[in-house]
Structures are given as structure tokens and as C-alpha cells.
Amino acid sequence: MKLYNALSQAIEPFAPHGDTVTVYVCGITPYDTTHLGHAFTYATFDVLIRYLEYRGYPVRYVQNVTDIDDDILRKARAVGEDWLALGNRWTAHFIEDLQTLNMRPPEHYPRATEVIAEIVGTVQQLLDLGVAYESGGSVYYQVERWPDFGKLSHLPSGEMLPIANERGNNPDDPHKRNPLDFVLWQAAAPDEPTWDSPWGAGRPGWHIECSTMSSRFLGQTIDIHGGGADLIFPHHECEIAQAEPLINNRSQPERPFSRFWLHTAMVHHEGEKMSKSLGNLVMARDLLKSWSADALRLYLNRTHYRQVWSYDQAELEQAAALAQKLTEAVTATGGTGAALDPAPAQTAYNEALDQDLDTPAAQRVLAQLADEILTAAPAGPGLGPAQAALRQMSAVFGLRLDAAGPEARVIEGWNKHIRRFTAG
């Protein structure tokens, strides 16, 4: 299998560095509902993980919840709701949407506030290494102490600050030595939740949350780190800057934080990127009122994950038609003649997904095999092997076809996670 690695900006052969593929995908900041852009990202990584399992790899998957963040606190103040209750409510909504869409649950689904002690320890280690500094009760990462800053985003230094400012950086913070330095631990502010630390009461910065959770649940070096393309800079760049000094302290040869970095392209609507700030969102939950989960799953992966695409109802209708065709094919009645051979389709399917997860090509293979089954059915050949293969390949896309509801492991796994956000 080959995957595009944002670190090298090239398609590279992929193999895990251990017996199990380790995958970390940045999760939601829960202050609103699941829009199509979210669904696209998590559907893409669901297909990747399911395909790795289909090819025989065990996978250990972590997705986080950024449950303490400036956006959550702003939204909670705006609507007059407790920040924790707000985050719990929207996280539960998000889980329900992923469950309905039959997305495989992660083994671990940590929230940032559950690993505060680990975050404080990580910040102290960065201070001890001399790549961070304390000022005014906050702790900052000093980007000038990390010569490789920018190796993931490949941005010229002059473009970094404007992009960081658009994505939450405060260049006017008087406690910073450099406007691009980023917060590891934020000093307490009025009416905000805080936790104790050696530097005084405060809360963690955004970037330190993810690198800490990844290391806590998957180890220092992981196979695949993913998310939307808007996370490449500054979020994923900062994660590398935090993690790799700790990983490589007195270690030779140097080891990466993540061996592969995968990112999904942005989804557009009405001519612009779909975003909460623009108010041009298409909600997954709304679409599921009119379309089947299978139709939406096929629609989400009609386009290659690195290609920008726009919401188009006509294409959703085509995805629904394909879902119907696949269901008809796996339920068609065959005869007792020589069995229809699925091997060519299986080979083509594997070749498609082995080439940087080419889901459009893989869907064409599914459609062709379904056509062959439906064409052959009246002539009397045995359909069992071809139908079994079609079911297996469709399952990689999370499709249920003629089955009722999500898989048992999807229901049980997400139910285990959702209880932590709905209890009491």
C-alpha cells in the first residue's frame, strides 16, 4: 500500500513499524453539530482503517475530544450554558452521527481534560529541555529553539504568522518572546475553568493536548496522524515541535513523532469553504433525514480524499443509486452453474485502495461487480462467491446494504464512549 505523506510531499510505501498499525486522528472541538466537512474527514479515516483491517493489519485507533478550548468557552458564554455541559451535549450528538454512519469506533476516545496531569508533565519536560519558557503564569513554546519548525507545512517563514493568527494565535500577547511562539499552558483568566500547575492555575493550550494524548495512548512514535488539511498549520506543525524534542532527547538515530501525516481536503458549499464562521454548513444529521447512511457514506468518498469538492445533491442522488444497486446485487438470486469469479474485481479493488486510498476507483469496481452479478443472475451461474466478495469490499466503505442498522461493534464501541458524555 502507498499513501501520500504530507511530511515528504510524496506518495510513499506504507508498512507499520510494529505488529499493529497505530492511528491518531484529531477529533472535534464540541460546540456545534457535525457538518459535511467533519463527516468527510472521519469517513475517510474510517475507510483507511477498515481497509487496513481488510488486508490483515490489526489497528489501534485513537480519536480525541478537544473539550477545553477558546471556542467552547466563547460559545458557552454566548448561549449561557456551562462549558462542560455544552461540550458533553455536542460530543454526544457527534457520536450519534458517527454511529448512524456506521463508523468504526476508536479504541480510545480521550478528552483533553482527562489527561491534565500528563499535559502538565509534558510541559515541564519541555521547560527542562529549554525549548519552552514561563512568563506571566503561562508557558510558551519557543519556536526559534526548534530548527525544523515548518517541516510539515513547508511554509515560508513569512507566511506562518498570518495563518497562525487566523487560526487562534495571539501575536500581541505581551508575555511572548516571538509572536509565533504558542501557548503550552495558559494562565487563569476570569470566569474560566482552571487546573493547578507548577506555574499557577490555568488550562492547557490546544496543541499540547493532542501530542500528549497521542503519546499517552499510542506511544512516542505512531504510524499515521491525520485530520483535515486546515490542521497542518499551525496545529500539526506545533505537535511535531512539542513531541520530537522529547522523543529524541539523547536518542540516536532520531525518530519521528508520526511516520505518515494524512490530511483530507476542504469541503465547499456555495462557492466557499464550508465553515461555521461563514454559516454555509450542510449538516450530516439533516441529510440523514432524507438519505440512507449507505448513500451518504458512498457520497462522502466519491472524491479522492486530497481533492477539494463541493456539496452537490445530484452527486448524492448518484451515490444513493449506487447504494441501491449494490444492495440488489448482494440479494440477487443465482443458479447452480459455474460460479461467477470475483477475483478480477478483488484485484482491481485492492490496486485502487493501495494507491493512496483511491476511493473513486474502488467505487467504480464495486459498481462493475454489481453490474456483473445482476447481469449474470438470470443466466443461472452461482453468485455466492461474487456476492460474498462484494459484501466484504462494500464493508470497507462502512456499507450495511441489506443489514439493519450499524454493525454490533459500532453500536457497542460508541455506546461505551458516549456514556462518559451523558452520565449524570
PDB file of N, CA and C in Angstrom, residues 312-350:
ATOM      1  N   ASP A 312     -23.091  18.662  -3.634  1.00  0.00           N
ATOM      2  CA  ASP A 312     -23.871  18.612  -4.867  1.00  0.00           C
ATOM      3  C   ASP A 312     -24.939  17.539  -4.701  1.00  0.00           C
ATOM      4  N   GLN A 313     -26.195  17.959  -4.670  1.00  0.00           N
ATOM      5  CA  GLN A 313     -27.262  16.992  -4.431  1.00  0.00           C
ATOM      6  C   GLN A 313     -27.372  15.974  -5.561  1.00  0.00           C
ATOM      7  N   ALA A 314     -27.061  16.384  -6.792  1.00  0.00           N
ATOM      8  CA  ALA A 314     -27.129  15.437  -7.905  1.00  0.00           C
ATOM      9  C   ALA A 314     -26.147  14.283  -7.689  1.00  0.00           C
ATOM     10  N   GLU A 315     -24.966  14.585  -7.163  1.00  0.00           N
ATOM     11  CA  GLU A 315     -23.995  13.522  -6.890  1.00  0.00           C
ATOM     12  C   GLU A 315     -24.447  12.657  -5.718  1.00  0.00           C
ATOM     13  N   LEU A 316     -25.145  13.249  -4.772  1.00  0.00           N
ATOM     14  CA  LEU A 316     -25.696  12.458  -3.671  1.00  0.00           C
ATOM     15  C   LEU A 316     -26.761  11.493  -4.193  1.00  0.00           C
ATOM     16  N   GLU A 317     -27.539  11.939  -5.153  1.00  0.00           N
ATOM     17  CA  GLU A 317     -28.537  11.056  -5.773  1.00  0.00           C
ATOM     18  C   GLU A 317     -27.853   9.893  -6.489  1.00  0.00           C
ATOM     19  N   GLN A 318     -26.733  10.169  -7.155  1.00  0.00           N
ATOM     20  CA  GLN A 318     -25.989   9.096  -7.825  1.00  0.00           C
ATOM     21  C   GLN A 318     -25.433   8.101  -6.805  1.00  0.00           C
ATOM     22  N   ALA A 319     -24.970   8.614  -5.665  1.00  0.00           N
ATOM     23  CA  ALA A 319     -24.470   7.726  -4.614  1.00  0.00           C
ATOM     24  C   ALA A 319     -25.594   6.856  -4.069  1.00  0.00           C
ATOM     25  N   ALA A 320     -26.782   7.432  -3.932  1.00  0.00           N
ATOM     26  CA  ALA A 320     -27.930   6.652  -3.454  1.00  0.00           C
ATOM     27  C   ALA A 320     -28.292   5.558  -4.451  1.00  0.00           C
ATOM     28  N   ALA A 321     -28.191   5.875  -5.743  1.00  0.00           N
ATOM     29  CA  ALA A 321     -28.481   4.867  -6.767  1.00  0.00           C
ATOM     30  C   ALA A 321     -27.462   3.731  -6.710  1.00  0.00           C
ATOM     31  N   LEU A 322     -26.202   4.065  -6.466  1.00  0.00           N
ATOM     32  CA  LEU A 322     -25.186   3.020  -6.338  1.00  0.00           C
ATOM     33  C   LEU A 322     -25.451   2.161  -5.107  1.00  0.00           C
ATOM     34  N   ALA A 323     -25.826   2.779  -4.005  1.00  0.00           N
ATOM     35  CA  ALA A 323     -26.142   2.006  -2.798  1.00  0.00           C
ATOM     36  C   ALA A 323     -27.272   1.021  -3.073  1.00  0.00           C
ATOM     37  N   GLN A 324     -28.277   1.464  -3.824  1.00  0.00           N
ATOM     38  CA  GLN A 324     -29.400   0.587  -4.162  1.00  0.00           C
ATOM     39  C   GLN A 324     -28.939  -0.561  -5.063  1.00  0.00           C
ATOM     40  N   LYS A 325     -28.089  -0.244  -6.037  1.00  0.00           N
ATOM     41  CA  LYS A 325     -27.581  -1.282  -6.944  1.00  0.00           C
ATOM     42  C   LYS A 325     -26.782  -2.333  -6.176  1.00  0.00           C
ATOM     43  N   LEU A 326     -25.930  -1.895  -5.269  1.00  0.00           N
ATOM     44  CA  LEU A 326     -25.127  -2.840  -4.502  1.00  0.00           C
ATOM     45  C   LEU A 326     -26.011  -3.745  -3.648  1.00  0.00           C
ATOM     46  N   THR A 327     -27.046  -3.165  -3.073  1.00  0.00           N
ATOM     47  CA  THR A 327     -27.970  -3.964  -2.262  1.00  0.00           C
ATOM     48  C   THR A 327     -28.697  -4.991  -3.122  1.00  0.00           C
ATOM     49  N   GLU A 328     -29.147  -4.572  -4.295  1.00  0.00           N
ATOM     50  CA  GLU A 328     -29.817  -5.509  -5.203  1.00  0.00           C
ATOM     51  C   GLU A 328     -28.866  -6.628  -5.622  1.00  0.00           C
ATOM     52  N   ALA A 329     -27.599  -6.288  -5.832  1.00  0.00           N
ATOM     53  CA  ALA A 329     -26.636  -7.298  -6.281  1.00  0.00           C
ATOM     54  C   ALA A 329     -26.365  -8.344  -5.199  1.00  0.00           C
ATOM     55  N   VAL A 330     -26.228  -7.921  -3.952  1.00  0.00           N
ATOM     56  CA  VAL A 330     -25.905  -8.910  -2.911  1.00  0.00           C
ATOM     57  C   VAL A 330     -27.121  -9.732  -2.506  1.00  0.00           C
ATOM     58  N   THR A 331     -28.308  -9.315  -2.923  1.00  0.00           N
ATOM     59  CA  THR A 331     -29.521 -10.082  -2.589  1.00  0.00           C
ATOM     60  C   THR A 331     -30.109 -10.796  -3.800  1.00  0.00           C
ATOM     61  N   ALA A 332     -29.453 -10.669  -4.963  1.00  0.00           N
ATOM     62  CA  ALA A 332     -29.955 -11.330  -6.173  1.00  0.00           C
ATOM     63  C   ALA A 332     -29.888 -12.847  -6.013  1.00  0.00           C
ATOM     64  N   THR A 333     -30.783 -13.529  -6.693  1.00  0.00           N
ATOM     65  CA  THR A 333     -30.836 -14.992  -6.643  1.00  0.00           C
ATOM     66  C   THR A 333     -30.131 -15.567  -7.861  1.00  0.00           C
ATOM     67  N   GLY A 334     -29.168 -16.455  -7.611  1.00  0.00           N
ATOM     68  CA  GLY A 334     -28.435 -17.077  -8.704  1.00  0.00           C
ATOM     69  C   GLY A 334     -28.850 -18.514  -8.918  1.00  0.00           C
ATOM     70  N   GLY A 335     -28.109 -19.187  -9.771  1.00  0.00           N
ATOM     71  CA  GLY A 335     -28.417 -20.573 -10.091  1.00  0.00           C
ATOM     72  C   GLY A 335     -27.366 -21.517  -9.544  1.00  0.00           C
ATOM     73  N   THR A 336     -27.238 -22.644 -10.192  1.00  0.00           N
ATOM     74  CA  THR A 336     -26.308 -23.686  -9.735  1.00  0.00           C
ATOM     75  C   THR A 336     -25.167 -23.913 -10.714  1.00  0.00           C
ATOM     76  N   GLY A 337     -25.056 -23.041 -11.698  1.00  0.00           N
ATOM     77  CA  GLY A 337     -23.993 -23.197 -12.686  1.00  0.00           C
ATOM     78  C   GLY A 337     -22.644 -22.774 -12.132  1.00  0.00           C
ATOM     79  N   ALA A 338     -21.654 -22.711 -13.026  1.00  0.00           N
ATOM     80  CA  ALA A 338     -20.307 -22.309 -12.624  1.00  0.00           C
ATOM     81  C   ALA A 338     -20.350 -20.940 -11.954  1.00  0.00           C
ATOM     82  N   ALA A 339     -19.618 -20.806 -10.872  1.00  0.00           N
ATOM     83  CA  ALA A 339     -19.685 -19.581 -10.078  1.00  0.00           C
ATOM     84  C   ALA A 339     -19.044 -18.410 -10.812  1.00  0.00           C
ATOM     85  N   LEU A 340     -19.659 -17.242 -10.656  1.00  0.00           N
ATOM     86  CA  LEU A 340     -19.088 -16.005 -11.169  1.00  0.00           C
ATOM     87  C   LEU A 340     -17.826 -15.697 -10.366  1.00  0.00           C
ATOM     88  N   ASP A 341     -16.720 -15.484 -11.052  1.00  0.00           N
ATOM     89  CA  ASP A 341     -15.419 -15.323 -10.395  1.00  0.00           C
ATOM     90  C   ASP A 341     -15.214 -13.866  -9.965  1.00  0.00           C
ATOM     91  N   PRO A 342     -15.060 -13.595  -8.664  1.00  0.00           N
ATOM     92  CA  PRO A 342     -14.845 -12.220  -8.219  1.00  0.00           C
ATOM     93  C   PRO A 342     -13.377 -11.803  -8.200  1.00  0.00           C
ATOM     94  N   ALA A 343     -12.461 -12.714  -8.522  1.00  0.00           N
ATOM     95  CA  ALA A 343     -11.033 -12.422  -8.359  1.00  0.00           C
ATOM     96  C   ALA A 343     -10.576 -11.180  -9.128  1.00  0.00           C
ATOM     97  N   PRO A 344     -10.972 -10.999 -10.413  1.00  0.00           N
ATOM     98  CA  PRO A 344     -10.523  -9.784 -11.101  1.00  0.00           C
ATOM     99  C   PRO A 344     -10.986  -8.507 -10.404  1.00  0.00           C
ATOM    100  N   ALA A 345     -12.218  -8.515  -9.904  1.00  0.00           N
ATOM    101  CA  ALA A 345     -12.719  -7.334  -9.198  1.00  0.00           C
ATOM    102  C   ALA A 345     -11.943  -7.106  -7.904  1.00  0.00           C
ATOM    103  N   GLN A 346     -11.659  -8.171  -7.184  1.00  0.00           N
ATOM    104  CA  GLN A 346     -10.910  -8.033  -5.933  1.00  0.00           C
ATOM    105  C   GLN A 346      -9.518  -7.471  -6.186  1.00  0.00           C
ATOM    106  N   THR A 347      -8.879  -7.934  -7.257  1.00  0.00           N
ATOM    107  CA  THR A 347      -7.550  -7.425  -7.595  1.00  0.00           C
ATOM    108  C   THR A 347      -7.606  -5.943  -7.937  1.00  0.00           C
ATOM    109  N   ALA A 348      -8.565  -5.557  -8.767  1.00  0.00           N
ATOM    110  CA  ALA A 348      -8.697  -4.152  -9.155  1.00  0.00           C
ATOM    111  C   ALA A 348      -9.024  -3.269  -7.951  1.00  0.00           C
ATOM    112  N   TYR A 349      -9.853  -3.786  -7.072  1.00  0.00           N
ATOM    113  CA  TYR A 349     -10.241  -3.048  -5.866  1.00  0.00           C
ATOM    114  C   TYR A 349      -9.024  -2.802  -4.976  1.00  0.00           C
ATOM    115  N   ASN A 350      -8.253  -3.847  -4.739  1.00  0.00           N
ATOM    116  CA  ASN A 350      -7.057  -3.693  -3.915  1.00  0.00           C
ATOM    117  C   ASN A 350      -6.061  -2.734  -4.554  1.00  0.00           C
TER     118      ASN A 350
END
